[in-house]
Amino acid sequence: MALKQISSNKCFGGLQKVFEHDSVELNCKMKFAVYLPPKAETGKCPVLYWLSGLTCTEQNFISKSGYHQAASEHGLVVIAPDTSPRGCNIKGEDESWDFGTGAGFYVDATEDPWKTNYRMYSYITEELPQLINANFPVDPQRTSIFGHSMGGHGALICALKNPGKYKSVSAFAPICNPVLCPWGKKAFSGYLGTDQSKWKAYDATHLVKSYPGSQLDILIDQGKDDQFLLDGQLLPDNFIAACTEKKIPVVFRLQEGYDHSYYFIATFITDHIRHHAKYLNA
Amino acid sequence: MEEESGEELGLDRSTPKDFHFYHMDLYDSEDRLQLFPEENTRMRKEVVQAEMANESTGVGDGNAQRDLREEVEELVHLHGLEDDHELGDEFVDENMPRMGVSEYPPYGLKRRDPAREQRDWRLSGEAAEAEDLGFGGWGSAGQCQDLREVYRYTHGRASEEYECYVIPEEEDEEEAADVFCVTCKTPIRAFQKVFDEHKEHEVIPLNEALESAKDEIHKNMYKLEKQIIDMENFANHLEEVFITVEENFGKQEQNFESHYNEILETLAQKYEEKIQALGEKKKEKLEALYGQLVSCGENLDTCKELMETIEEMCHEEKVDFIKDAVAMADRLGRFLKTKTDVEISAQPDFEDQNLDFSDVEQLMDSINTIPAPSAPVINPQAPNSATGSSVRVCWSLYSDDTVESYQLSYRPVQDSSPGKDQAEFTVTIKETYCSVTDLVPNTQYEFWVTAHNRAGPSPSSERAVYVTAPSPPIIKTKEIRSCEEAVLICWESGNLNPVDSYTVELTQAESPEASGVTESVVGIPTCETLVQLQPGQSYIIYVRALNMGGPSVRSEPATVHTIGSYFRLNKDTCHPWLTISQDGLMIVRSERSTPTREPPPRDTHFTRCVAVMGNLIPVRGHHYWEVEVNEHFDYTVGVAFEDVPKKEDLGANCLSWCMRHTFASLRHKYEFLHNGTTPDIRITVPPKKIGILLDYENSKLSFFNVDLSQHLYTFSCQLHKFVHPCFSLEKPGCLKIHNGISMPKHVTFY
């Protein structure tokens, strides 16, 4: 579990670092980004995990979202992992942008040839937190998670599958109901096989229906001019309906004129950091 | 000799302090040596000068002194002065006679303080100077006292005062003693105990005797000092009495003199009058008598002439006689007919005339009686001297007047009906002040006063207008608004006439032990004020009204908690279909709206949307309140400027910011309206209680689901003026406002 620092840059009084390590779950070298706020110099800080969307690495979020100022002010350690195993030499992993490399979909694959490496769910919920807790000044009791698009899906399922593990969850334009959208169908059938009943275990809308009801405040921002929303890849309405029915608190904000890009994320990232800080610093 | 010593002393001023004492000793010795023959004196002087020279070189050095002593003894022997042990002893006992004279200066200085005591001094001016010098360089009072002790016992003097000044002239200090004979009360030399009459006597060490004598002297000194102070005070008092007596008698003399002069003048006047009257009477009588005399003479002449004529007729011829006799008889007849007055017209005796001395008698009497007093001078009203029902009226008299009582009259000042006289009241008082009670609050009264004594009443004083303090104001407890930092209180004057100002008093209710600590805000001209407070406290607030006469009593208290913001609904803005509860915190729109009995709406009332505003305190900062809603009601909550168009829906314009909930076909719709637009926001759990945070500093208005601590929406709004909470019910239902609550932590993130 040796960590190798790839880079370190001072940012808003804290440090934006990138590390590399050998992942047990994923059987490959993985990079992740860590932002250490100024407060981390003197004490343990809450930790917030960011899950990126399709095609992204750890770099997209840290270089484009402009989250640092808010994280610095609220004193949050922000972890941004990669989106999939890399360099595993699995046939077909680089054939398309929405499957394989850069498209781990935060599931534990059960199908060959993916099941050895594509265990992003376990990596995000088990291995990475252990690594972070062991190596950085964080308070494991205060953990939250958020993400964008596929990462939004990942954040939602991580939170919904682990009641109490995350203090709060939020998402930008998440894939809310993957079993019903083209991206999800493709990925889930590849990683999980054709038995659609297994898919539901990684579908936020389905997970809500069985969520035991522990307090979870969900904030979702969605650009109204998001092409993927119009393409039916995100399906937030289904998720909202399920949450309304199950009385899971969601504030869903359909933002006029915004698309799926990091410009959209950067616009509302402060709201999301504050949303998490409210629970993490309570 | 003294002059020489003076010169030496003059030189001493620059020498070390030890030298002073030593030198003064010399001076003393010389004094004592005055009785010695001239030659000896000279000898002594030489010795002295020799000592001086030596002392200058070895100041304070015991060895040097001892050397000196030997030298001196030699000299003494040389000049046959064996009997004079004094000088030698002085050197033997370093602690004693050396200090002998230097003891005095402290007392000398003290004694010299009162000027009159200076003449008691027996020391020459130079001696005094010497003492000053000694004092200047002398630090140890204890040693002084030791010495004093010795002197006292030596001479058996009771008064140290006497001792102090007399000792230098004493001649009998032949020998320096080293023990004290209790029986004889005298210090003796130790060897005397063995040989002399003290053989059987009890002796104690000299130091012990010193100690006890020192104490006694101290006591006596304190007594004397105290007595001096007492006497000085008494003298001052006597002086005052002296002046008073002088003044009083002077006044009395003046008074008597003026009366006396008055009487003399009156008498002189009476004398003049009388003399003049007597003279006139005399003249009148004399003139009358003279006139009578003249006419008497004339009559006589006529008679004589008639007689002559008749006699001549008798000598005439018969015819002529007859002729003339007839004429004569006629003439005579006429003459005799005129009656001759022989009564004395004026009586020579003096008529008894009564002199009227009554006015003089009155004057004489008035020397012993007092005049009626002059009109007293009534004072203007002293500030803060009145209460709501009483005023304290004061006046003064001329000091010469003797007054037995005063009559104070008053009546209310009435501008409206001058013709109709108000009832007058009069009280009789001995003092020059009077507290007049049972008056009407905040009312002007006219006062005037007359002084009375045996001689009668004085003229009336000027009339002075006094005013009673106002009635206490009445705090409008239902209109109190507060927030964490301030309270806005308003009140009714409680007075029909205007008052000058109001005072608000605040006490922190949390600390009853410090209830005396009251903060006051004074000089408030209106019936409303905003008072800055500390957050999270409870205050008890009172209001007083003030006028010239003073403050009213406190109003009934009002309690304010600076926890959260507290407001009530403003009935003046209420849409006619809404009902506001008694506590001003609940809004009800009933099912059966009855538009028929709508009162004509004023422009402060909402007329289109069924809304009402709250009265939020106009303080920038944070304000938080909560609204209890029913998820099936249609409601709008938010804020609006006071001048928001009342004929428009809330949120339909740029003067209001609102969250609107509509429930239709089993779907909840939440809008966050400003200027008619809303973002598209979906909320999965309908709030039952909405928290609203108004943040002037960051120009934000945020809405929360209180039960979930869920943030719903935040407006960024330009609040250039103060806004008020607003509430609307688009369908029948009710809203309940919770305020005066502290802000939950989760809202502080927004």
Tab-separated table of N, CA and C in Angstrom, chain B residues 381 384-392 436-442 467-471 547 549-553:
chain	number	residue	atom	x	y	z
B	381	GLN	N	-39.737	76.318	39.215
B	381	GLN	CA	-39.760	74.897	39.541
B	381	GLN	C	-38.377	74.283	39.347
B	384	ASN	N	-37.000	67.880	38.058
B	384	ASN	CA	-37.158	66.571	38.706
B	384	ASN	C	-37.679	66.664	40.136
B	385	SER	N	-38.427	67.717	40.427
B	385	SER	CA	-38.926	67.853	41.790
B	385	SER	C	-40.384	67.426	41.905
B	386	ALA	N	-40.987	67.114	40.781
B	386	ALA	CA	-42.413	66.808	40.813
B	386	ALA	C	-42.651	65.323	40.642
B	387	THR	N	-43.805	64.879	41.093
B	387	THR	CA	-44.264	63.538	40.756
B	387	THR	C	-45.551	63.723	39.965
B	388	GLY	N	-46.170	62.610	39.659
B	388	GLY	CA	-47.396	62.690	38.877
B	388	GLY	C	-48.519	63.392	39.606
B	389	SER	N	-48.454	63.358	40.939
B	389	SER	CA	-49.572	63.934	41.678
B	389	SER	C	-49.127	65.052	42.610
B	390	SER	N	-47.851	65.381	42.603
B	390	SER	CA	-47.417	66.411	43.544
B	390	SER	C	-46.296	67.252	42.952
B	391	VAL	N	-46.179	68.451	43.483
B	391	VAL	CA	-45.035	69.295	43.144
B	391	VAL	C	-44.488	69.845	44.456
B	392	ARG	N	-43.235	70.166	44.422
B	392	ARG	CA	-42.613	70.771	45.604
B	392	ARG	C	-42.349	72.230	45.249
B	436	VAL	N	-47.157	69.973	47.451
B	436	VAL	CA	-48.597	70.017	47.207
B	436	VAL	C	-48.982	68.715	46.535
B	437	THR	N	-49.910	68.021	47.114
B	437	THR	CA	-50.250	66.683	46.612
B	437	THR	C	-51.644	66.686	46.022
B	438	ASP	N	-52.041	65.509	45.590
B	438	ASP	CA	-53.370	65.287	45.007
B	438	ASP	C	-53.592	66.143	43.774
B	439	LEU	N	-52.558	66.278	42.954
B	439	LEU	CA	-52.693	67.055	41.720
B	439	LEU	C	-52.897	66.103	40.541
B	440	VAL	N	-53.219	66.680	39.422
B	440	VAL	CA	-53.461	65.889	38.221
B	440	VAL	C	-52.130	65.786	37.461
B	441	PRO	N	-51.786	64.605	36.944
B	441	PRO	CA	-50.492	64.457	36.262
B	441	PRO	C	-50.368	65.349	35.027
B	442	ASN	N	-49.123	65.703	34.720
B	442	ASN	CA	-48.783	66.449	33.504
B	442	ASN	C	-49.651	67.693	33.326
B	467	VAL	N	-45.345	72.389	37.049
B	467	VAL	CA	-46.048	71.352	36.309
B	467	VAL	C	-45.804	70.017	36.997
B	468	THR	N	-46.845	69.212	37.063
B	468	THR	CA	-46.707	67.881	37.655
B	468	THR	C	-46.065	66.948	36.640
B	469	ALA	N	-45.399	65.914	37.145
B	469	ALA	CA	-44.777	64.928	36.266
B	469	ALA	C	-45.866	64.188	35.494
B	470	PRO	N	-45.486	63.622	34.356
B	470	PRO	CA	-46.506	62.954	33.549
B	470	PRO	C	-46.951	61.622	34.158
B	471	SER	N	-47.999	61.097	33.585
B	471	SER	CA	-48.417	59.738	33.912
B	471	SER	C	-47.470	58.774	33.218
B	547	ASN	N	-41.270	65.530	31.822
B	547	ASN	CA	-41.488	66.928	31.476
B	547	ASN	C	-40.651	67.772	32.426
B	549	GLY	N	-41.278	69.035	35.143
B	549	GLY	CA	-41.432	68.705	36.552
B	549	GLY	C	-40.629	67.499	36.980
B	550	GLY	N	-40.368	66.583	36.029
B	550	GLY	CA	-39.643	65.382	36.390
B	550	GLY	C	-40.158	64.187	35.627
B	551	PRO	N	-39.641	63.016	35.979
B	551	PRO	CA	-40.057	61.799	35.289
B	551	PRO	C	-41.303	61.200	35.920
B	552	SER	N	-42.032	60.520	35.104
B	552	SER	CA	-43.174	59.781	35.626
B	552	SER	C	-42.651	58.549	36.344
B	553	VAL	N	-43.529	57.836	36.994
B	553	VAL	CA	-43.129	56.534	37.514
B	553	VAL	C	-42.956	55.603	36.317
